[in-house]
Coordinates of C-alpha atoms in Angstrom, one line a residue:
X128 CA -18.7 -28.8 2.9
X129 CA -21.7 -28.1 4.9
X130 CA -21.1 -24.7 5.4
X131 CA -20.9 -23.8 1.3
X132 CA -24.1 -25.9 0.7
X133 CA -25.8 -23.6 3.5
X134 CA -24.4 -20.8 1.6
X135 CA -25.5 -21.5 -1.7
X136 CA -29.5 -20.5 -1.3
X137 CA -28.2 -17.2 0.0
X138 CA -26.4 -16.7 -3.3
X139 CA -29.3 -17.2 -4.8
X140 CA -30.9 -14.2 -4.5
X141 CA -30.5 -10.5 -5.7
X142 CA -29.7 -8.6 -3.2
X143 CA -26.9 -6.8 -3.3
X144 CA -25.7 -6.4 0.6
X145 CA -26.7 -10.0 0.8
X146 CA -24.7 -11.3 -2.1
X147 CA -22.0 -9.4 -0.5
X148 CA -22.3 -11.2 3.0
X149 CA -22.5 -14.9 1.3
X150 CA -19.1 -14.4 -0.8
X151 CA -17.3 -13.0 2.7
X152 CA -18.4 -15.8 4.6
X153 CA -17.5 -18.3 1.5
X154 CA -14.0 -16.7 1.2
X155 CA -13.7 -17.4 5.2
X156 CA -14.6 -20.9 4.4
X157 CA -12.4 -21.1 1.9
X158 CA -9.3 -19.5 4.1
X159 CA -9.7 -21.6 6.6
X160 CA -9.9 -24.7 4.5
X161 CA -7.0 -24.0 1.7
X162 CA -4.0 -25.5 2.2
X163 CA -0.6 -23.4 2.7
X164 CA 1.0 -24.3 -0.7
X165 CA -2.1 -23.6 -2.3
X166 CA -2.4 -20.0 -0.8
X167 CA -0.1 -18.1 -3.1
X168 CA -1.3 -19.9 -6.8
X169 CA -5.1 -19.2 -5.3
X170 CA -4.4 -15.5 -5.0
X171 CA -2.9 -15.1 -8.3
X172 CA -6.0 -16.5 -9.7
X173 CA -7.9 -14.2 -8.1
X174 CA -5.9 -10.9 -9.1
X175 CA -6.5 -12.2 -12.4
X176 CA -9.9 -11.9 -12.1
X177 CA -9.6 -8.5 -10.8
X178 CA -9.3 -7.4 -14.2
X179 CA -12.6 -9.4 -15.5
X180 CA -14.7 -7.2 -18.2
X181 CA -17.9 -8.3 -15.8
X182 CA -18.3 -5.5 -12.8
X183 CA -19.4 -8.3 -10.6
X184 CA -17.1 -11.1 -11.0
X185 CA -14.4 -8.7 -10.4
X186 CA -15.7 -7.4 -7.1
X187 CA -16.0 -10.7 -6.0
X188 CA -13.0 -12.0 -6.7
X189 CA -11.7 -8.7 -5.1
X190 CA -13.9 -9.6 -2.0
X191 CA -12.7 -13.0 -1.6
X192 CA -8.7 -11.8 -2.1
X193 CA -9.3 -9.2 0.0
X194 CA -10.8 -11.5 2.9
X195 CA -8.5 -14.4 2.7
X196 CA -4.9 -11.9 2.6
X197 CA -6.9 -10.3 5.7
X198 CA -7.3 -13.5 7.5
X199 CA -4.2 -15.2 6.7
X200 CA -1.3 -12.6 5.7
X201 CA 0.9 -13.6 8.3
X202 CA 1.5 -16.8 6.3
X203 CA 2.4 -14.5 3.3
X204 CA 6.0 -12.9 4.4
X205 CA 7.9 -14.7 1.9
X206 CA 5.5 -13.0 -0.7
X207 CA 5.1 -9.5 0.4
X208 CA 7.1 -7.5 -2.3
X209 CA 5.4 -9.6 -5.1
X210 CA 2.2 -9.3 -4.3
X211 CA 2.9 -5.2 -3.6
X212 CA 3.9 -5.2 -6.9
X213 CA 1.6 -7.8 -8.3
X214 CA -1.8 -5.2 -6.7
X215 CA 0.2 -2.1 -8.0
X216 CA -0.1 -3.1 -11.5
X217 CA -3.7 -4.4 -11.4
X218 CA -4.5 -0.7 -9.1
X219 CA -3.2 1.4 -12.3
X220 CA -5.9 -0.6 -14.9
X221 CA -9.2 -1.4 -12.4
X222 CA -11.7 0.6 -13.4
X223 CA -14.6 -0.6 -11.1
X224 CA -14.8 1.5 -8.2
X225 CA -15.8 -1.0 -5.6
X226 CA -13.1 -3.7 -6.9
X227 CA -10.5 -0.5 -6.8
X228 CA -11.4 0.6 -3.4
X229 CA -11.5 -3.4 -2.3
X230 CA -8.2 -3.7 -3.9
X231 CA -7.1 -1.1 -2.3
X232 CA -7.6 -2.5 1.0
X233 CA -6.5 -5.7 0.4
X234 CA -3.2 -4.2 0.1
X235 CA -3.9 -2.3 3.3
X236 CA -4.7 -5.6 5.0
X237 CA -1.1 -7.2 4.0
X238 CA 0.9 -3.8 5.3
X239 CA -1.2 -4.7 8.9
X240 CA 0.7 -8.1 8.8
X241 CA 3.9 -7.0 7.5
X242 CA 4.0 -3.3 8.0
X243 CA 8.1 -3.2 8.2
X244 CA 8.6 -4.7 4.8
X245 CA 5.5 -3.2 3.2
X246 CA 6.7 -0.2 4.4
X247 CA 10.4 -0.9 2.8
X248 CA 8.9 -1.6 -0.6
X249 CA 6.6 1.0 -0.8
X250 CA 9.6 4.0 -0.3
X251 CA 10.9 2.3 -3.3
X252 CA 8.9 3.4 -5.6
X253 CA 9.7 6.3 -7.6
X254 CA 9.1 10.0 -7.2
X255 CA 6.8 11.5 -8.2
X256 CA 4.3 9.0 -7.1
X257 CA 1.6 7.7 -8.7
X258 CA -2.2 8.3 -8.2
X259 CA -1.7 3.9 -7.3
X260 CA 0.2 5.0 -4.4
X261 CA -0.9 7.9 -3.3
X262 CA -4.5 5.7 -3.2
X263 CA -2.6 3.5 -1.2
X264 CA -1.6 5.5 1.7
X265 CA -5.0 7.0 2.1
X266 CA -6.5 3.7 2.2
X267 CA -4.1 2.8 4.9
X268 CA -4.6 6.2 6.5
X269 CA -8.5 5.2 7.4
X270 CA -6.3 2.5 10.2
X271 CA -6.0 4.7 12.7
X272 CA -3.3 1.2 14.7
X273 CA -1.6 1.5 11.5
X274 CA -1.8 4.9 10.5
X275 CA -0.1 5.3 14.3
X276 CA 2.9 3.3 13.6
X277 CA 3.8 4.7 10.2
X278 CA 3.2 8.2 11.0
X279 CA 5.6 7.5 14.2
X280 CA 8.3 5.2 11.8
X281 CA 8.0 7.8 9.5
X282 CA 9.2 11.1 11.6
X283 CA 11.5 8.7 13.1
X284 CA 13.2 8.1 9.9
X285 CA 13.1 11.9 8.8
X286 CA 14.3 12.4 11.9
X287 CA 17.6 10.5 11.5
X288 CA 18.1 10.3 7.7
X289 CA 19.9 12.5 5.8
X290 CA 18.0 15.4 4.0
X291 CA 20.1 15.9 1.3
X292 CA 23.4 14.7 -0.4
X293 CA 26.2 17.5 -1.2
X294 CA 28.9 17.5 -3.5
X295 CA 30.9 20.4 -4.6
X296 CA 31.4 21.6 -8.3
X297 CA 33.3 24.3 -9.3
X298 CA 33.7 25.8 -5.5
X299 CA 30.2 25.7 -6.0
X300 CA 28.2 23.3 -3.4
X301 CA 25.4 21.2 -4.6
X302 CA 22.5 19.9 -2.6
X303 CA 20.1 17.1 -4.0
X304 CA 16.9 15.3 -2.0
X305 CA 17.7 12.6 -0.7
X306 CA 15.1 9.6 -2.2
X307 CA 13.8 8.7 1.5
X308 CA 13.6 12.1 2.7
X309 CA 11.4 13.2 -0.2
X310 CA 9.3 10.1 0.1
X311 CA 8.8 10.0 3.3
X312 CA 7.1 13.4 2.9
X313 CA 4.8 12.6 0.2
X314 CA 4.0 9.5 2.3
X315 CA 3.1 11.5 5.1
X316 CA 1.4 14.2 3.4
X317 CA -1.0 11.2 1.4
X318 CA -1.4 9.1 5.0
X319 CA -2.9 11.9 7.3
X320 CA -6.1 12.5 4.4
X321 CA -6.6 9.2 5.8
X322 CA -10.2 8.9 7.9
X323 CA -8.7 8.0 10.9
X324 CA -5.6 10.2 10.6
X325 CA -7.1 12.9 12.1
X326 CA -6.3 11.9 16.1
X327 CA -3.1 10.5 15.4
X328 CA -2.1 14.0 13.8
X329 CA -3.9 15.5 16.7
X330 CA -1.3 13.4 19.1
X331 CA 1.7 13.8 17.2
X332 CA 0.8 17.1 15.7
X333 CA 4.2 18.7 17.5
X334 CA 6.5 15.8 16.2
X335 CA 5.0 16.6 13.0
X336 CA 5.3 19.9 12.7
X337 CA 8.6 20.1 13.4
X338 CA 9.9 17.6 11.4
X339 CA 7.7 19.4 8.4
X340 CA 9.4 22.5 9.4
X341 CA 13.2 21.0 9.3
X342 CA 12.5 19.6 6.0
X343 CA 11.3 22.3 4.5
X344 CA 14.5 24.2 5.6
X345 CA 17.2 22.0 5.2
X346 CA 15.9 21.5 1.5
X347 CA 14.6 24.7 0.6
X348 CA 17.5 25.6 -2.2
X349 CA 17.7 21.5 -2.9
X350 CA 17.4 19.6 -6.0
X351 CA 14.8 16.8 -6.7
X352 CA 16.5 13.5 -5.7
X353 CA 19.5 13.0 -8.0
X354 CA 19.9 8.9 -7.6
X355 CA 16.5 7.1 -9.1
X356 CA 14.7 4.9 -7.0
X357 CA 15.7 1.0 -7.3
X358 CA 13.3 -2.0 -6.6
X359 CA 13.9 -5.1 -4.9
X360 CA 16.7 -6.5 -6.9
X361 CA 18.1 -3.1 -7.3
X362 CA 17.2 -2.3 -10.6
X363 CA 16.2 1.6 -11.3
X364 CA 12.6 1.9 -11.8
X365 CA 11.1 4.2 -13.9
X366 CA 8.9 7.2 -13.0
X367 CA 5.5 7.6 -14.1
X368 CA 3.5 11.0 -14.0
X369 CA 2.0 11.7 -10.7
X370 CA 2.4 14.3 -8.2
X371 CA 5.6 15.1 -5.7
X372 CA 3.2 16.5 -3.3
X373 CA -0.5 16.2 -2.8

């Protein structure tokens, strides 16, 4: 209690940076003080309020989301594909650019604790991708840790999947994209415009490049995926516009 009393004179004042500081430090307070069960009904309060006509009130709430998933995320694995989707939705209607962008990392800060699973959900969603997701894996891509161990899952599963499906028709064989392989190369392609991409391309740049290279010829006379993406519970999820490569 101490330490939001001290806190409240520096709220009380107009400048910006400083405003900034003070709601950080409260959501820290607030982290540290909120009880597990609460975590997850607190959170969806706050994405409500990501939403909020008022420019401020919705960068703060972003600011306090954002700083409590950051500090206790780990405690979140039972929530991961929710809240991906919950952040998703909200990312497509924020207009604010500093709640967007926070937003944005907030979701970055809950791949860092659960990068496996985050990672599972996000090749779920469907081709082409939209401008939400793309967002997304350049956010992530200014990690360089984390931009690291996707870029290396990522070739890894390239690597090892299958390219393509066949099936013949009329002696005539038919190739179409395989889901994964096709976004797992838009993922790649959005990640390394990342700001700390740069040396981990450097340092995987021939791992890379070759598995770039096999794609490109092993589905050069394919056809776009044929089976639609599916979400968690396996339902097919519907495209929206966006961009198979960027």
């Amino acid at each position: 209690m101490d330490e939001v009393l001290n806190l409240r004179d520096k709220i009380d004042i107009e400048d910006a940076n400083a405003i900034y500081a003070a709601i950080q430090k409260l959501a820290e307070v607030l982290g540290h003080k909120l009880p597990n069960e609460q975590l997850m009904p607190f959170l969806e309060t706050l994405m409500e309020g990501l939403t909020d006509p008022q420019n401020q009130c919705s960068a703060g709430a972003c600011v306090v989301m954002k700083t409590i998933i950051e500090n206790r995320g780990a405690e979140l694995s039972a929530h991961v594909n929710s809240l991906l989707s919950s952040l998703h939705k909200k990312l497509e209607v924020i207009t604010h650019p500093q709640t967007r962008t926070g937003t944005l990392r907030a979701v970055r800060g809950l791949v860092n604790h659960h990068t496996e699973r985050a990672l599972t959900h996000l090749l779920l969603r469907p081709l082409p991708l939209d401008s939400a997701t793309l967002d997304t894996w350049e956010v992530i891509g200014q990690d360089a840790r984390l931009t690291a161990i996707l870029m290396a899952t990522g070739i890894e599963m390239l690597r090892q999947g299958l390219p393509y499906d066949e099936r013949t028709d009329n002696n005539r064989t038919i190739r179409h994209c395989t889901h994964q392989s096709m976004a797992l190369t838009v993922i790649l392609t959005a990640l390394v415009k990342g700001e700390a991409a740069l040396p981990v391309v450097e340092a995987n740049y021939h791992r890379l490049l070759a598995v770039m290279m096999a794609m490109v010829a092993l589905t050069a006379n394919a056809r776009p995926p044929q089976n639609p993406a599916k979400d968690e519970e396996g339902r097919p999820v519907k495209a929206r516009a966006g961009s198979m490569v960027s």
